[in-house]
Coordinates of C-alpha atoms in Angstrom, one line a residue:
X1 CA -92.8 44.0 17.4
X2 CA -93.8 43.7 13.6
X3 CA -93.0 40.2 12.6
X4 CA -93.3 40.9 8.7
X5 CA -91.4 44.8 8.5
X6 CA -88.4 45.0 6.4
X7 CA -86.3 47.5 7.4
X8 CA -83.5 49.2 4.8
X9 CA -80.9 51.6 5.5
X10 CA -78.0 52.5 3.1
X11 CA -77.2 49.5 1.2
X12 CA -78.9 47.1 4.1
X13 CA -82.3 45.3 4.3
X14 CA -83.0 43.9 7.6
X15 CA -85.7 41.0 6.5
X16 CA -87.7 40.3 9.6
X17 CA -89.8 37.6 8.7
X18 CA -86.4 35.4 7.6
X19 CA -84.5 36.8 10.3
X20 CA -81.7 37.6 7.6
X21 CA -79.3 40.8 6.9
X22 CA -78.7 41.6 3.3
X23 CA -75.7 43.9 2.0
X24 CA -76.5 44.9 -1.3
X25 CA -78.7 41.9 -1.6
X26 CA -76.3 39.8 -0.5
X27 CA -77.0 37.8 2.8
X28 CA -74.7 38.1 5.2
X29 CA -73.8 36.0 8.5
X30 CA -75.5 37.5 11.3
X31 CA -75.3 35.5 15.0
X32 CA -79.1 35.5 16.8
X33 CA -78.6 37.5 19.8
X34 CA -76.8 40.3 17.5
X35 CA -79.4 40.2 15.1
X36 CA -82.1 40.3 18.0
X37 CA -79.9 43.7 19.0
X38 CA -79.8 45.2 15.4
X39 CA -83.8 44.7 15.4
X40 CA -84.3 46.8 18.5
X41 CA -82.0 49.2 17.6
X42 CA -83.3 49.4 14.3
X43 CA -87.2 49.7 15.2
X44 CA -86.1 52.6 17.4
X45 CA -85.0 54.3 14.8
X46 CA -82.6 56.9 16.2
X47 CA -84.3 57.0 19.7
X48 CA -82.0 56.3 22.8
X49 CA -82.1 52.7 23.8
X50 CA -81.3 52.1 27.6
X51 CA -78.8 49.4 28.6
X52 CA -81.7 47.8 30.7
X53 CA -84.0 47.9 28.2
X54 CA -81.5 46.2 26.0
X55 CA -81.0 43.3 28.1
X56 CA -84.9 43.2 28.9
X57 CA -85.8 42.8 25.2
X58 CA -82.7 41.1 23.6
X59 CA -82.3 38.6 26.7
X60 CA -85.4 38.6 27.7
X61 CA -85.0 39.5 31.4
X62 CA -83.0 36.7 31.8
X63 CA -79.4 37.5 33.9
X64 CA -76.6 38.5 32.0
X65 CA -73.2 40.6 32.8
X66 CA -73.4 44.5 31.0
X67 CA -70.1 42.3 29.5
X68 CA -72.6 40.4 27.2
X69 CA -74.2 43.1 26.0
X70 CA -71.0 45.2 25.2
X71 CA -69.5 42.1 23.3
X72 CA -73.1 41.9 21.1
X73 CA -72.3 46.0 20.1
X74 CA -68.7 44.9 19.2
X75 CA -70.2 42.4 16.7
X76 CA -73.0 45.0 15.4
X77 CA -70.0 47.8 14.5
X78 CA -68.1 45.0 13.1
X79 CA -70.4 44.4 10.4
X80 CA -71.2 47.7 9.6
X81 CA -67.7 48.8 9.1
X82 CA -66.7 51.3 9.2
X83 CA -68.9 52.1 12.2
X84 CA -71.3 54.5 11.7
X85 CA -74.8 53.3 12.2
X86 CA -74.3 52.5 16.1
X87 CA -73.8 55.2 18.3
X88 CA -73.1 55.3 22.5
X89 CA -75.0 57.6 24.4
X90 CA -72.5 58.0 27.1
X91 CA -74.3 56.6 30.6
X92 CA -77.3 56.1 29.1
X93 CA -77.5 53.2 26.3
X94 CA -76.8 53.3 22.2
X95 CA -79.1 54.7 19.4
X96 CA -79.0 54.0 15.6
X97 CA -77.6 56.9 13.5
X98 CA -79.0 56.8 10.4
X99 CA -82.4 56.7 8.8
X100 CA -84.4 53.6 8.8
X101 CA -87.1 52.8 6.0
X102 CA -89.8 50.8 6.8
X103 CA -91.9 48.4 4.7
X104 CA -94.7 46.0 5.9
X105 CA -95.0 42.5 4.0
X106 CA -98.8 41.4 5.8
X107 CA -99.7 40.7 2.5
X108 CA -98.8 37.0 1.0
X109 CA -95.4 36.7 1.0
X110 CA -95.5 34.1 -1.5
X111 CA -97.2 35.9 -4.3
X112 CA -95.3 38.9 -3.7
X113 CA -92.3 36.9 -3.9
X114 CA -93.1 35.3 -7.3
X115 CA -92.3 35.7 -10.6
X116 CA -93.4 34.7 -14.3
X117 CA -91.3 35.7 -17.0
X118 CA -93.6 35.1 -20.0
X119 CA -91.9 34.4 -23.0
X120 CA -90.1 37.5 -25.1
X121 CA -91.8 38.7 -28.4
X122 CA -89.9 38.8 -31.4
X123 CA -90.5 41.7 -33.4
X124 CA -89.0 41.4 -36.4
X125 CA -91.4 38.3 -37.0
X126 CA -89.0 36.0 -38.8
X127 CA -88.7 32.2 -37.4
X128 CA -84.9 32.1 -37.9
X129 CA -84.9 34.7 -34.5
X130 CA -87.2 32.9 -32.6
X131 CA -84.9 30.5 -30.7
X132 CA -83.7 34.1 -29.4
X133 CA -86.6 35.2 -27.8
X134 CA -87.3 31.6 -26.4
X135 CA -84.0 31.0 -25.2
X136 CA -83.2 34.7 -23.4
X137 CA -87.3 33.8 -21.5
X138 CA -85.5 30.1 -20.6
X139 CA -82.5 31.5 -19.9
X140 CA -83.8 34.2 -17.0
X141 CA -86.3 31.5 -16.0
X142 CA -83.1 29.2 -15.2
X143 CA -81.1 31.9 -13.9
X144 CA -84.0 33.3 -11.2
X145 CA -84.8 30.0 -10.1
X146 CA -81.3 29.5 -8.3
X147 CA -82.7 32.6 -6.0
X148 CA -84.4 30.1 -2.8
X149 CA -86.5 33.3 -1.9
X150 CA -88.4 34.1 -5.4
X151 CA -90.9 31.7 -6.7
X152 CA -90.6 31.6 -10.5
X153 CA -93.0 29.7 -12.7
X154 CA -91.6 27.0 -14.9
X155 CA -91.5 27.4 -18.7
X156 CA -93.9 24.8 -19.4
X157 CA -96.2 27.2 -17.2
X158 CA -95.3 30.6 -18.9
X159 CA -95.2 29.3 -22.4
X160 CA -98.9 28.0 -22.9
X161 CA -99.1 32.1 -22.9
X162 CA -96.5 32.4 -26.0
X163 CA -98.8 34.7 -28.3
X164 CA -102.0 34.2 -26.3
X165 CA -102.6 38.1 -26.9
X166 CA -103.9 37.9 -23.0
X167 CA -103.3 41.2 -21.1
X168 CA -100.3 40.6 -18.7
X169 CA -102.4 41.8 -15.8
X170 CA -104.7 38.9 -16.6
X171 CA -101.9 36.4 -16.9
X172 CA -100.7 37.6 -13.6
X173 CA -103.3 37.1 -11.8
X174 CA -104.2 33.9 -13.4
X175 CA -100.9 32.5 -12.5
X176 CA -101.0 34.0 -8.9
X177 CA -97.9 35.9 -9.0
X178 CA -96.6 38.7 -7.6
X179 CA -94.4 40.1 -10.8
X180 CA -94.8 39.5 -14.5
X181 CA -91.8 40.4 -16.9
X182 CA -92.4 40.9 -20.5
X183 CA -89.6 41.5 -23.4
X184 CA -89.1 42.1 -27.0
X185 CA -86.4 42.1 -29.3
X186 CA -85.2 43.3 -32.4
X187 CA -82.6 42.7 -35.0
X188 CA -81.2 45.7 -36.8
X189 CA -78.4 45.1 -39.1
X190 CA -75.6 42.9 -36.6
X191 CA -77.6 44.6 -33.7
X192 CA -79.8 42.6 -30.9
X193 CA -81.7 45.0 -29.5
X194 CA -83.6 43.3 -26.3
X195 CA -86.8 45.7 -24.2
X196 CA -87.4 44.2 -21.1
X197 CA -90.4 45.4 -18.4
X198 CA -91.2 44.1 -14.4
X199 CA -94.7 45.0 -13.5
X200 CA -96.3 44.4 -10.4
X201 CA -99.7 42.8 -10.8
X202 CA -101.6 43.8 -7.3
X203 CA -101.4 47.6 -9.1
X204 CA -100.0 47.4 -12.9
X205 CA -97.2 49.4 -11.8
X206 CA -94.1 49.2 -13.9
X207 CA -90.8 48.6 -11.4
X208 CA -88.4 48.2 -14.6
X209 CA -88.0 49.2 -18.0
X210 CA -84.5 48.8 -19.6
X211 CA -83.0 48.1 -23.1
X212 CA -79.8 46.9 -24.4
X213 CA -78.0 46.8 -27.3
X214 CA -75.3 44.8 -28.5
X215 CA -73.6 42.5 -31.2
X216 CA -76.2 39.8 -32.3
X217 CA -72.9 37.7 -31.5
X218 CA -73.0 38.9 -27.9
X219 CA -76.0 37.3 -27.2
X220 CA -74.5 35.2 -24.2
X221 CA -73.4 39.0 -22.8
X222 CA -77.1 40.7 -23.8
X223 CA -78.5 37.6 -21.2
X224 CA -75.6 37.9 -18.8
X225 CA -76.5 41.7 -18.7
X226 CA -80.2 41.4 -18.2
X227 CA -79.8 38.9 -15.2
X228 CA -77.5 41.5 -13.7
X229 CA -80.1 44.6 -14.0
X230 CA -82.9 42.4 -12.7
X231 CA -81.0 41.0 -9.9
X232 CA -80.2 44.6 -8.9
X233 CA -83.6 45.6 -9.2
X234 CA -85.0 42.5 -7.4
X235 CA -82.6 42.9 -4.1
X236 CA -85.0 45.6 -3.3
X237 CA -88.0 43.7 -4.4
X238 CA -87.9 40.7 -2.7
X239 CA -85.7 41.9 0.1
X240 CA -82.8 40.1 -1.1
X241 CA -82.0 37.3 -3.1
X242 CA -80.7 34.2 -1.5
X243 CA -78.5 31.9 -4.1
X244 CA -78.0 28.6 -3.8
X245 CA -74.7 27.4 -3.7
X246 CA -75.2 25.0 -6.5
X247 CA -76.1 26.0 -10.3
X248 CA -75.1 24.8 -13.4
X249 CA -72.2 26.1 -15.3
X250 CA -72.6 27.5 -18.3
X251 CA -70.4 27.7 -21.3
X252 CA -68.8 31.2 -22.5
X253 CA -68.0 30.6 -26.4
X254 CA -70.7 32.7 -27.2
X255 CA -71.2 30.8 -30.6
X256 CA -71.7 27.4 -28.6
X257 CA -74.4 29.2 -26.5
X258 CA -76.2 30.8 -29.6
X259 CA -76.7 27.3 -31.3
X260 CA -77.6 25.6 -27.3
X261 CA -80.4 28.2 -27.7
X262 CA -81.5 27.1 -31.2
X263 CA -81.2 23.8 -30.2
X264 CA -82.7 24.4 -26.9
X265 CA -85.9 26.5 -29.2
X266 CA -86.2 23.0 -32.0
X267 CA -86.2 20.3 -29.4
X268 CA -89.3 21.9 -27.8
X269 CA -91.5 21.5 -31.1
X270 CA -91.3 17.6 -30.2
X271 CA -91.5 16.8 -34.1
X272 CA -89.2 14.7 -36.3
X273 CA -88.2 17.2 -38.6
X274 CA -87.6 19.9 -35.4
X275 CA -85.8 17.3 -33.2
X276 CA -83.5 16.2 -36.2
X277 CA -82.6 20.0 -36.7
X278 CA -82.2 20.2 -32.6
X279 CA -79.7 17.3 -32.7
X280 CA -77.6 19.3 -35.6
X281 CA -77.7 22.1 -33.4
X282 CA -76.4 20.5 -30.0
X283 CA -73.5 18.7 -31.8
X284 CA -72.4 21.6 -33.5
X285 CA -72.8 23.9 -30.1
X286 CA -70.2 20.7 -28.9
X287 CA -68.0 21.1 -31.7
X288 CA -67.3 24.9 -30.6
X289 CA -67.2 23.8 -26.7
X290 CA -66.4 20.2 -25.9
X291 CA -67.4 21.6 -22.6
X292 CA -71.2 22.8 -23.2
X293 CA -72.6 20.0 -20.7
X294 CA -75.7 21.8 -21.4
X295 CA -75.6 21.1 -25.3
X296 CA -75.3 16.7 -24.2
X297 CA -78.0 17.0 -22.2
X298 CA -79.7 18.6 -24.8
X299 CA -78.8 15.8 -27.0
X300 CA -80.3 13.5 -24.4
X301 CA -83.0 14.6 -23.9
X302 CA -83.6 14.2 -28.3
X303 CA -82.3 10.8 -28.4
X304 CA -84.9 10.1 -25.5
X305 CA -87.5 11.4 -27.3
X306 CA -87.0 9.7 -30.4
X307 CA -87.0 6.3 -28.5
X308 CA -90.2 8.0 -26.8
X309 CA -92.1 9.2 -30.0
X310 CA -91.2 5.5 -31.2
X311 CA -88.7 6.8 -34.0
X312 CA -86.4 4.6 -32.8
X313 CA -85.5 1.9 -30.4
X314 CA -84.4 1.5 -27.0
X315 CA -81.7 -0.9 -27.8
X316 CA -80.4 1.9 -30.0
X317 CA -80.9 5.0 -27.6
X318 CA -80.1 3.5 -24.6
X319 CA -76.1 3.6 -24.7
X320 CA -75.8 6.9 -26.7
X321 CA -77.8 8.2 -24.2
X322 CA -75.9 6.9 -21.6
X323 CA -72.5 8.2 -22.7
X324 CA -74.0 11.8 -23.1
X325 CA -75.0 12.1 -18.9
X326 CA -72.0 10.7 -18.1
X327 CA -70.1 13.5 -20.4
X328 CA -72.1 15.7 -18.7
X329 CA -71.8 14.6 -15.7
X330 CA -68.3 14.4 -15.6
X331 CA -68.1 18.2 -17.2
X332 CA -70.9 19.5 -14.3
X333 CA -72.1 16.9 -11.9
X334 CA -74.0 19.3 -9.8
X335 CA -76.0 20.6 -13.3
X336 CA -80.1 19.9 -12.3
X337 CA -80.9 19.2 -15.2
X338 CA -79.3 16.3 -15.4
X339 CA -82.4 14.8 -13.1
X340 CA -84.7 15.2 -16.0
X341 CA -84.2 12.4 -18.3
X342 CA -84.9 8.9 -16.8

């Protein structure tokens, strides 16, 4: 048996090395013994398997009624319904109908299932759109790190490269990852026009290139949009992705999102001037979404490092502070980021 094939078939991926069945990327509940059946079946790959060689591998000649085994077939058809991928030989065993595709994963699984997304160019070169092309790069870094099966770098990794003029490749390999994603964008007229490229390192192979263009005002939909594309595009990648069930919720007034990103791109600088503008930015994200927990953590995290950067006092900070995580908290207690600011 190959401990590290994954095997796909239609819209499935049978991962061997997590013992997990993915529907169109989506993991699905599986029990052991039926998974153990699937496998066989699978690795087969449309030849006859006998009933005795079924119990002898799935049960491992342990004694079991033929009752077991016909109850483990039910389960198979029922999640591949409607039933077309196991077949019955009639007085002989079963054999899987379709074509299976095999990959082998020998190679390190955790490089190949990594990811930096190094921070997005912006090509029209003026300032005011920069806190665009940082906050689409945090945005997909935030996003992909709620997948438990892709390792993605942080953005205080990725963003030492901001405008190093390295060769991805390089960066890659320097970062010991498995993927690199690069993107651009471009403001014509009202238009946000955002290029975005996956590229495996091991070979310099692209796996994605996609654009989209939309209303600058759209931005929340241009990054909602991109996440979708990628996660399509990663489900065959990475063999799946597996989301947590906890992420933080994020607001939809577009307009409140736009100025959490310009916030989000200021607060970063770790100046005065920047983190004065950053504050401005957060409360007026708040005044289009009292419900933007992101934009009072945000604010948090600049009244933290005032008192840090001994602009002010901790007397002073302390309380504001204070009533900004509990807003948040109250608005999205399961957001991580609330963790960050001690």
């Amino acid at each position: 048996m190959n401990d590290s094939a994954i095997y796909k078939f239609d819209e499935f991926i049978v991962d061997v090395p997590k013992r997990s069945l993915f529907k169109n990327g989506e993991e699905i509940e599986i029990p052991s013994k039926t998974f153990d059946l699937l496998l066989l079946l699978v690795q087969k790959n449309g030849e006859t398997v006998t009933k005795d060689e079924i119990l002898d591998n799935v049960w491992k000649g342990s004694f079991v009624e033929e009752s077991n085994l016909t109850v483990q077939i039910a389960k198979l058809r029922k999640l591949f319904q409607p039933s077309k991928f196991v077949k019955t030989v009639q007085g002989v065993g079963y054999q899987f109908a379709v074509s299976v595709e095999t990959s082998n994963q020998e190679t390190n699984q955790t490089e190949n299932n990594s990811i930096a997304v190094l921070p997005f160019k912006n090509e029209n070169g003026d300032e005011k759109f920069e806190y665009l092309a940082d906050g689409l790069t945090e945005g997909l870094i935030n996003s992909f790190s709620y997948a438990s099966n892709i390792r993605v770098l942080a953005r205080s990794t990725v963003f030492s490269y901001k405008d190093s003029g390295t060769n991805v490749l390089e960066i890659g390999k320097e970062l010991e990852v498995g993927h690199i994603l690069t993107g651009r964008l471009r403001i014509i007229e009202d238009n946000l026009i955002v290029s975005v490229e996956l590229v495996r390192v091991s070979n310099g192979a692209q796996v994605l290139g996609t654009q989209l263009n939309e209303k600058m005002s759209d931005v929340f939909e241009i990054q909602h949009h991109l996440i979708t594309k990628l996660s399509e595009k990663f489900k065959t990648i990475f063999g799946g992705i597996r989301k947590e069930s906890k992420r933080s919720k994020v607001t939809k007034n577009t307009e409140s999102y736009r100025l959490y990103l310009k916030g989000e791109y200021f607060s970063h600088k770790r100046s005065l001037d920047a983190t004065n503008k950053a504050i401005e930015c957060f409360q007026e994200s708040i005044s289009h979404d009292s419900d933007n927990s992101l934009s009072y953590i945000g604010l948090a995290r600049c009244y933290f490092w005032l008192f840090v950067g001994d602009h002010k006092s901790f007397e002073e900070m302390s309380p504001i502070i204070n009533i900004l995580l509990k807003k948040a908290t109250e608005i999205d207690a399961d957001n991580p980021d609330l963790n960050t600011i001690k």
